Coordinates of C-alpha atoms in Angstrom, one line a residue:
X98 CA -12.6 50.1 -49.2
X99 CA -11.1 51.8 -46.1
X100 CA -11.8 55.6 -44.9
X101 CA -8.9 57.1 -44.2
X102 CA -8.8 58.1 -40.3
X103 CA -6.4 60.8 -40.0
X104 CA -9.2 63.4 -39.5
X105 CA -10.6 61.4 -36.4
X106 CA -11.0 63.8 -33.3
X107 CA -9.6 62.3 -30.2
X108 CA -12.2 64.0 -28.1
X109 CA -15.1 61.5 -30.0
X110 CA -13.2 59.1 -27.5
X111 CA -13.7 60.1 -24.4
X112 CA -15.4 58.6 -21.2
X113 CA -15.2 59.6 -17.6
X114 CA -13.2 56.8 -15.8
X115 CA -13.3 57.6 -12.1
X116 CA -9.9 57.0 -10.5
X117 CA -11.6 54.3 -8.4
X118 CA -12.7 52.0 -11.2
X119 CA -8.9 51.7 -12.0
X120 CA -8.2 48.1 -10.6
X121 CA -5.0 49.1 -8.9
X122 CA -4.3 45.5 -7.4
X123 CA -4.9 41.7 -9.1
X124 CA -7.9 39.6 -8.1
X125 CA -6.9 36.5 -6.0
X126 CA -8.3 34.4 -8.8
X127 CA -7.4 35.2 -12.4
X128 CA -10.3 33.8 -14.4
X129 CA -12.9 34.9 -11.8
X130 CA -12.7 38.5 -13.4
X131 CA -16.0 39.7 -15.2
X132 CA -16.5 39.1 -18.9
X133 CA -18.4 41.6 -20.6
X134 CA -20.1 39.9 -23.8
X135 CA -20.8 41.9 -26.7
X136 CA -22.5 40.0 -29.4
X137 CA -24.5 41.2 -32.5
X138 CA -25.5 44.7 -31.0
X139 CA -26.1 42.9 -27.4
X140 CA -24.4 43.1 -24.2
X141 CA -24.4 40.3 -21.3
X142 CA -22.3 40.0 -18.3
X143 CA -20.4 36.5 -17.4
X144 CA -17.5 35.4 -15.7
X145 CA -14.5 34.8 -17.4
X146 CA -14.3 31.4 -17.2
X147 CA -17.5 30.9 -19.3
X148 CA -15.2 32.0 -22.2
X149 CA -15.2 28.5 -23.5
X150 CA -18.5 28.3 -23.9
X151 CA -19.1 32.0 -25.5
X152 CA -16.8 31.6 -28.3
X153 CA -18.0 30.7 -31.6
X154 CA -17.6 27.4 -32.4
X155 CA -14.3 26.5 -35.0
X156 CA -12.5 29.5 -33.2
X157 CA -9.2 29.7 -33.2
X158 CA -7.3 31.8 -30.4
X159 CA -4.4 33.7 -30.9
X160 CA -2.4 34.7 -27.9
X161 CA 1.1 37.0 -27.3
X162 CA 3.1 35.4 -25.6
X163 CA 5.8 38.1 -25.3
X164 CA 7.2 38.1 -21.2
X165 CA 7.6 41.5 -19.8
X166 CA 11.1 42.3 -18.4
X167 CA 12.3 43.9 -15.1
X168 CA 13.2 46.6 -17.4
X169 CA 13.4 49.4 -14.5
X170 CA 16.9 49.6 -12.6
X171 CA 17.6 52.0 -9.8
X172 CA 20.9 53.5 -9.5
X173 CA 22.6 55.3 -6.7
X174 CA 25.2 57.7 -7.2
X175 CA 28.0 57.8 -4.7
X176 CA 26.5 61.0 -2.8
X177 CA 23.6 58.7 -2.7
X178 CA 20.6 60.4 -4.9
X179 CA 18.5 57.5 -7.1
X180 CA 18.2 57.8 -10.7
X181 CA 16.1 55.6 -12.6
X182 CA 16.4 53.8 -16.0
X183 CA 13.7 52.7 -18.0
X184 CA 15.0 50.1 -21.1
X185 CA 12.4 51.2 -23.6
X186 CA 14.2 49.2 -26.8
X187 CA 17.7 48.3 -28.0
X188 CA 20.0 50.1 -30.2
X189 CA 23.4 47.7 -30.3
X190 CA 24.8 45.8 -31.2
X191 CA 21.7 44.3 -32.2
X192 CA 17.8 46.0 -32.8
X193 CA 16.2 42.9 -32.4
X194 CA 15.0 42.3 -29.1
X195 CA 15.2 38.4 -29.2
X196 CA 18.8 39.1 -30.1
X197 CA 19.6 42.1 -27.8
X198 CA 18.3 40.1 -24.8
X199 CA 20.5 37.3 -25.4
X200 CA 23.7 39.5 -25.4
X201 CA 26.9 39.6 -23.1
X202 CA 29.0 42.2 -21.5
X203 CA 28.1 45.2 -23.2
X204 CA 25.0 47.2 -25.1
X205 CA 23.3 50.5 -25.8
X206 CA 19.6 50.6 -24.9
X207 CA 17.1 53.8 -25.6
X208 CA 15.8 54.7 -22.6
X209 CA 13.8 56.8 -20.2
X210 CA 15.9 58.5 -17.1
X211 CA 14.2 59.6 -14.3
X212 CA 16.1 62.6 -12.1
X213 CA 18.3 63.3 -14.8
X214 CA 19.2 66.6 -13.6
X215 CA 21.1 64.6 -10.6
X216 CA 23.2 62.8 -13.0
X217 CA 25.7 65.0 -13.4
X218 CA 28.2 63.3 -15.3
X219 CA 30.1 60.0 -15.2
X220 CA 28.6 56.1 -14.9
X221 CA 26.3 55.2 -12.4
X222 CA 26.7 51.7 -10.7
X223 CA 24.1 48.9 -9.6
X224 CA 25.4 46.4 -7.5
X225 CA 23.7 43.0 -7.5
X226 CA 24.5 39.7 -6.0
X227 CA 27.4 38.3 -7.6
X228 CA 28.2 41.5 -9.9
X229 CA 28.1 45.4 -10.9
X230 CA 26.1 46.6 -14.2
X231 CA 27.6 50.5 -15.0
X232 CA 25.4 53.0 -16.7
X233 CA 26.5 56.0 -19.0
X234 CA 25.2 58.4 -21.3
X235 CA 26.0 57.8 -24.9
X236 CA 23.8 60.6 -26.6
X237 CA 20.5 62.3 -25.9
X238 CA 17.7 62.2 -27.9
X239 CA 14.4 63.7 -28.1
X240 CA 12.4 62.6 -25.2
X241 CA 14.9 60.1 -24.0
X242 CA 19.1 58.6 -24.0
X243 CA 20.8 56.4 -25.6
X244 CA 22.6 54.7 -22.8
X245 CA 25.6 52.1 -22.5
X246 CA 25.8 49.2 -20.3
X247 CA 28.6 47.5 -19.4
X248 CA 28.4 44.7 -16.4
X249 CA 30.3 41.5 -14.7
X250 CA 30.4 38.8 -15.1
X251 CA 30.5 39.5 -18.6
X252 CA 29.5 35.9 -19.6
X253 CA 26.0 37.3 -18.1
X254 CA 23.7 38.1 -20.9
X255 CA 21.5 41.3 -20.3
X256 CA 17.9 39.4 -20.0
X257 CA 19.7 37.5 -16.9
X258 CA 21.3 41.1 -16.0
X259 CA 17.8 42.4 -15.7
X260 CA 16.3 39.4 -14.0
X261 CA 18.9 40.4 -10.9
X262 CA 18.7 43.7 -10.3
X263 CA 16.0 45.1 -12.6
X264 CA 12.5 45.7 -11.4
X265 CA 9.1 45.1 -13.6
X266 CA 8.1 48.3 -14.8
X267 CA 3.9 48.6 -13.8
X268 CA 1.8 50.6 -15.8
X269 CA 1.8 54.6 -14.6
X270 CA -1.8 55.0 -13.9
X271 CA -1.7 52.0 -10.9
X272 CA 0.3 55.1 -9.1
X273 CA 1.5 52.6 -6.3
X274 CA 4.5 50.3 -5.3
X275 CA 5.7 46.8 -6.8
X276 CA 4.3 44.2 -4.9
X277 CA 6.3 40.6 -4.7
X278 CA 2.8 39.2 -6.2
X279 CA 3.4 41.6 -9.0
X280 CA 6.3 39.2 -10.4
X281 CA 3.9 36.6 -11.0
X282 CA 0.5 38.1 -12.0
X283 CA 2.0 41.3 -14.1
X284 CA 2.9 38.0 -16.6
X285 CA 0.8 35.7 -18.5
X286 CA 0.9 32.0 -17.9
X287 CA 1.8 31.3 -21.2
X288 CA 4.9 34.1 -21.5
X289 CA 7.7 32.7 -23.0
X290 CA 9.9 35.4 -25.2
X291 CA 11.5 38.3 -23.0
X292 CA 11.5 41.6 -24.3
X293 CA 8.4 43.5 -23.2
X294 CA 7.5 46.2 -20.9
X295 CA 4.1 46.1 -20.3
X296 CA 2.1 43.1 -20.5
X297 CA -0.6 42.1 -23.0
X298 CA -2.9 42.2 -20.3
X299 CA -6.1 40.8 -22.0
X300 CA -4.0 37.3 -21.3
X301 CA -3.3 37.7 -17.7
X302 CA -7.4 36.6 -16.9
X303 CA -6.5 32.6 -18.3
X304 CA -5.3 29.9 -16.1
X305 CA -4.2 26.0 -16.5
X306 CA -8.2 25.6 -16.1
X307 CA -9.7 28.0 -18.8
X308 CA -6.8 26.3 -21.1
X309 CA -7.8 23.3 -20.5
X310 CA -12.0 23.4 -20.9
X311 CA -11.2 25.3 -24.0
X312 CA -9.0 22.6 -25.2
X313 CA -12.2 20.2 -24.1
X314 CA -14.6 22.7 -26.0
X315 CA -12.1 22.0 -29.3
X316 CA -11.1 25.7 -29.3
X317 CA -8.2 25.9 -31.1
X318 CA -5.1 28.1 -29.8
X319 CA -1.5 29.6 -31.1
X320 CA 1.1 32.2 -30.2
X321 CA 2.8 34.7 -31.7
X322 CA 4.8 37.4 -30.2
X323 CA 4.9 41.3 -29.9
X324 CA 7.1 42.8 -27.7
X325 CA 4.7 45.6 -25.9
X326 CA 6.5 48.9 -25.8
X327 CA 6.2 51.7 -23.6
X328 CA 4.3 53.5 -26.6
X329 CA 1.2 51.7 -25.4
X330 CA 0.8 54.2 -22.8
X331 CA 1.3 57.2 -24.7
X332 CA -1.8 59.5 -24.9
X333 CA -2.9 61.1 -27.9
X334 CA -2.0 64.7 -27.5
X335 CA -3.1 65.6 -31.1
X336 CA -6.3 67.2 -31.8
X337 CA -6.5 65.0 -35.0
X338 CA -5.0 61.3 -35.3
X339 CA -2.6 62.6 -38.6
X340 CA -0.4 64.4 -35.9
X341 CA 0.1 61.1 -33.5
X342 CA 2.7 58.8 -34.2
X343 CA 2.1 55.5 -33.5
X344 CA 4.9 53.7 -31.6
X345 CA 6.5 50.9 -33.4
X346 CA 7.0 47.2 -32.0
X347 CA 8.7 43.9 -32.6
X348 CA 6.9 41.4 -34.1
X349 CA 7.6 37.5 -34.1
X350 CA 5.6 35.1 -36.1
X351 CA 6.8 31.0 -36.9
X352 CA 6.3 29.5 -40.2
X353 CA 3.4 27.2 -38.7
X354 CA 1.0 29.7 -37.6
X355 CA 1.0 31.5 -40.8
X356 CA -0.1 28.0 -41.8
X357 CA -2.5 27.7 -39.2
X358 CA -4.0 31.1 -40.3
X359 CA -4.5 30.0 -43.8
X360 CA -6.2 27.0 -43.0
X361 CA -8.6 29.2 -40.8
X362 CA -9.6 31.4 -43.1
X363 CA -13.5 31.7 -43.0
X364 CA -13.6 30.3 -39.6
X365 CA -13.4 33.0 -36.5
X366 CA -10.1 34.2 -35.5
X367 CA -10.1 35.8 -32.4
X368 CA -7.3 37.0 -30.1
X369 CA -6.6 37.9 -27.3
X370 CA -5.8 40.9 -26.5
X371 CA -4.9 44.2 -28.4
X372 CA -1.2 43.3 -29.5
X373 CA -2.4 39.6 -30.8
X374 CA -5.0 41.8 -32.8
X375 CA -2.2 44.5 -34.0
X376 CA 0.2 42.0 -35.0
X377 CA -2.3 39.4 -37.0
X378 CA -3.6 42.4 -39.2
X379 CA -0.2 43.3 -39.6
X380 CA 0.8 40.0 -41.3
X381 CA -1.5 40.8 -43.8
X382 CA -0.1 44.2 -44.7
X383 CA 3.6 42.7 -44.9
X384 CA 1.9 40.3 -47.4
X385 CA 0.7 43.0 -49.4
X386 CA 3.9 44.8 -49.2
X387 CA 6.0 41.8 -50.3
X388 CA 3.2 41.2 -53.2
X389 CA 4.2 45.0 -54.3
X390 CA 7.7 44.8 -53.6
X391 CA 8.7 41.6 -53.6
X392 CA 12.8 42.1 -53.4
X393 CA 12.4 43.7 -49.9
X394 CA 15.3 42.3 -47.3
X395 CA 13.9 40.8 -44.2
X396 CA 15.5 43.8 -42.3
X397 CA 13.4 45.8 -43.8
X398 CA 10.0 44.4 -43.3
X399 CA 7.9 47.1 -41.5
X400 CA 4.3 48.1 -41.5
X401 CA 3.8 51.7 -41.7
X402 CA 1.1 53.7 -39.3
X403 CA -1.1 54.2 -42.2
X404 CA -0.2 51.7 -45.0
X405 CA -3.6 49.9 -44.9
X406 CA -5.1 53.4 -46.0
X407 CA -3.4 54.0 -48.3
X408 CA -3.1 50.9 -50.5
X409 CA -5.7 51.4 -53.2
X410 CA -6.3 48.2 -54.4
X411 CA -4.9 45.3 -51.6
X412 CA -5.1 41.6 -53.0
X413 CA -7.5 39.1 -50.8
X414 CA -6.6 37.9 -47.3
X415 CA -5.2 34.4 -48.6
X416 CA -3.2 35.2 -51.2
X417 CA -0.7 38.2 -48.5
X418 CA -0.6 35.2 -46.3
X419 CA 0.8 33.0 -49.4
X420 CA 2.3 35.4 -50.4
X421 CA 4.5 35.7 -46.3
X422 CA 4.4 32.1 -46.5
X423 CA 6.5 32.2 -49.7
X424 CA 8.5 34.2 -48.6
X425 CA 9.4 32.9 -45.4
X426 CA 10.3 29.7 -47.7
X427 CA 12.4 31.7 -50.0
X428 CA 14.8 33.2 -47.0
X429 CA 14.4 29.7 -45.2
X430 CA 13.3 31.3 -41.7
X431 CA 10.9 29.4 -39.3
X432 CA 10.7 33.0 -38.0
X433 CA 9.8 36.0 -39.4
X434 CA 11.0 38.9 -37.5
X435 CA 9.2 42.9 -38.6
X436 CA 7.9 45.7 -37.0
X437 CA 4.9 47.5 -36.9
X438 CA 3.4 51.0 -36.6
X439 CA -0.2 49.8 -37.5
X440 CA -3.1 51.8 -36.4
X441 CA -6.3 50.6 -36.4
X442 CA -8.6 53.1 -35.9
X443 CA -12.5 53.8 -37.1
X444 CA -12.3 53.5 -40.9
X445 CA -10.0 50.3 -40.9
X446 CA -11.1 46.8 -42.8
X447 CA -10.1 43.7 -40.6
X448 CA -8.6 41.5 -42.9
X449 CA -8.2 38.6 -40.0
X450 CA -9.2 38.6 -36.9
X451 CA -13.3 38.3 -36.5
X452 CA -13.9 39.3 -33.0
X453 CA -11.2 40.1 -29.9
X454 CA -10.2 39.3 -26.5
X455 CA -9.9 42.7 -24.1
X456 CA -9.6 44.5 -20.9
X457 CA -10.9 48.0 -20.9
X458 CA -8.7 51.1 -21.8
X459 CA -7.8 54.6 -21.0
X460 CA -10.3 57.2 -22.6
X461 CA -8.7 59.1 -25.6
X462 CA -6.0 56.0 -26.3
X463 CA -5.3 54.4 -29.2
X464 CA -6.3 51.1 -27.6
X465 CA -10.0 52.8 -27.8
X466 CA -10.0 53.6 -31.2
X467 CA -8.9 49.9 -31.9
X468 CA -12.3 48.9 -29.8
X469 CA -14.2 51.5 -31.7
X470 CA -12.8 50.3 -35.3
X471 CA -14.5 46.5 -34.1
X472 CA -17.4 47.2 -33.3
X473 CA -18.2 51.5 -33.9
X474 CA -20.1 53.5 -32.2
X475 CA -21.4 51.2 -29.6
X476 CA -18.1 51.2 -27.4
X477 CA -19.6 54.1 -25.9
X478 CA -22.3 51.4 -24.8
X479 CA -20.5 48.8 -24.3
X480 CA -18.1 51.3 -21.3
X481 CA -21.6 52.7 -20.5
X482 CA -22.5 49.2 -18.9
X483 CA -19.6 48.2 -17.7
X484 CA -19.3 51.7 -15.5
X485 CA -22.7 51.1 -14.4
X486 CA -21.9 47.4 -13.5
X487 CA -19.0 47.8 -11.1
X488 CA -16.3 46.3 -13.7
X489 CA -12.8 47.3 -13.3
X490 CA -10.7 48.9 -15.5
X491 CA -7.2 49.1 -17.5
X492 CA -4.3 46.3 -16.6
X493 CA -5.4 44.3 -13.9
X494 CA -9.1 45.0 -14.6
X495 CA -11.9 42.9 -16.2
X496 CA -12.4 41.3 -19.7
X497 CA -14.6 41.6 -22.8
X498 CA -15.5 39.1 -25.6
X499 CA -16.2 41.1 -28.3
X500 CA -18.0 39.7 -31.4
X501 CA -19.2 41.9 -33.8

């Protein structure tokens, strides 16, 4: 039965993270990052390419495979002065992001604008090889815009727009300039579906190598995708977790790895990374919630920051998944397509995953309550060891295998 953690005081997650234990730059090697292994109350240190050989045997892997976008784009207005817009999520024609990439000529994103007050009035333009995009306000909103673009050529869609003349948006706390090595290692090597911006960063320490030895170690893998949002950065400002509101994100699963899940049931599922963890224990909720209201429209699949607390009685880990499966076979989609405001915090029952896959996070984030929902109380251990053992920290930092 789960404890409800609404009353959970974001100062019981705090740790003192000197600004120098932020990596701020990539290794040259990915997998030659430090793994942290936590196992049954124990902590070791390894490299990460030993992950093969620490994972339980029968796991399967579940990656993200969402691809971040160059989702920043610098504008100059004709007296000169820069203004910047950040794409945070579409609005229209279409929400979905899968959809919303693939769109030409014209669309409204939300967005953050940086030196607003210099934007008088009017469109701004950004001039890229071959073509303008124009930028203009359609509506303010709390905390951000609603802002139109139009560009030429208009048989361009807006992911290719982006890939011209937008730049990949780093993580706030790396305080520093884009690198051209950025393009490459701010993405995972198995990114496939545009639409993020900010990378699932537990992936980003696996290369062709790591892939293939756990392929040789008959590890199983599959993808899904979540389309990381801007919310991942957001601190928790409230005393208590009832007052934060979890950001929501785009979810992507196939047909097949619902399958795969099913037949994996009792055997460890592990991802990789906080988003692969967010979005498998969020299948299971939109199981429940189809088992409870079964006529729901596939537009309207969306798990709610604190449905898994409140659901008194929910049904057993297969029968959601059958129940998504069905589902899925009903509407005759390969993909399903939600959203998700889950928060997994201290208090939460993991209905999937067994273990997880992760860098290490900012104090008093969500991200850290996730950790501290896997394995309690001994995160505060687990960050002890790796501040006393020179591991780095946040995006581009080391790893952990955690096994609980």
């Amino acid at each position: 039965m789960n404890t409800n953690p609404k009353h959970l005081a974001i100062k019981d997650f705090v740790y003192e993270l000197p600004d120098e234990r932020i990596a701020k730059y990539p290794l040259p090697e990915r997998d030659q990052s430090k793994l942290l292994l936590y196992h049954n109350h124990t902590i070791a240190d390894h490299t990460f390419t030993s992950l093969p050989d620490l994972l339980p045997a029968g796991s399967l892997l579940v990656f993200n495979n969402t691809k971040v976008v160059q989702a920043r784009l610098i504008f100059h207005k004709p007296t000169g002065g820069a203004v910047e817009i950040f794409c945070l999520e579409p609005v229209k024609p279409h929400r979905e992001v899968q959809l919303a990439m693939q769109h030409t000529r014209s669309c409204t994103w939300k967005c953050l604008v940086g030196n607003n007050k210099r934007w008088k009035e009017g469109v701004l333009k950004l001039f890229f090889e071959g073509g303008v995009v124009t930028a203009e306000r359609d509506a303010q909103q709390e905390g951000h815009f609603l802002i139109r673009f139009t560009w030429t050529p208009a048989e361009l869609t807006f992911a290719e727009v982006l890939e011209r003349c937008g730049r990949l948006p780093l993580p706030p706390y790396l305080n520093r300039e884009l690198t051209p090595e950025d393009r490459t290692r701010y993405q995972t090597i198995y990114a496939r579906n545009e639409g993020a911006v900010a990378a699932p960063t537990a992936g980003l320490h696996f290369t062709d190598q790591v892939m293939a030895s756990l392929q040789a170690k008959g590890i199983e893998s599959t993808y899904l995708t979540l389309h990381v949002g801007a919310g991942t950065f957001k601190p928790v400002k409230a005393d208590t977790m009832e007052d934060h509101e979890m950001h929501a994100e785009q979810l992507m699963v196939s047909k097949q790895v619902v399958k795969q899940l099913l037949q994996h049931l009792g055997q460890p599922i592990i991802p990789v990374g906080t988003t692969s963890m967010r979005s498998l224990e969020s299948l299971y909720w939109l199981g429940t919630l189809l088992q409870q209201q079964p006529g729901l429209k596939p537009e309207e699949l969306h798990v709610t920051q604190w449905l898994p607390y409140d659901i008194s009685t929910p049904p057993a880990t297969t029968e959601a998944l059958q129940t998504l499966l069905g589902y899925m076979e009903l509407y005759q989609v390969e993909h399903l397509h939600a959203s998700t405001q889950i928060i997994i915090a201290p208090g939460y029952t993991f209905r999937i995953c067994s273990g997880l896959v992760t860098n290490f996070h900012q104090p008093e984030s969500t991200l850290l309550l996730l950790v501290s929902a896997l394995i309690g109380g001994d995160w505060k251990q687990v960050y002890q060891h790796a501040l006393d053992n020179d591991y780095r920290f946040l995006s581009y930092g080391d790893s952990s295998l955690l096994l609980p």
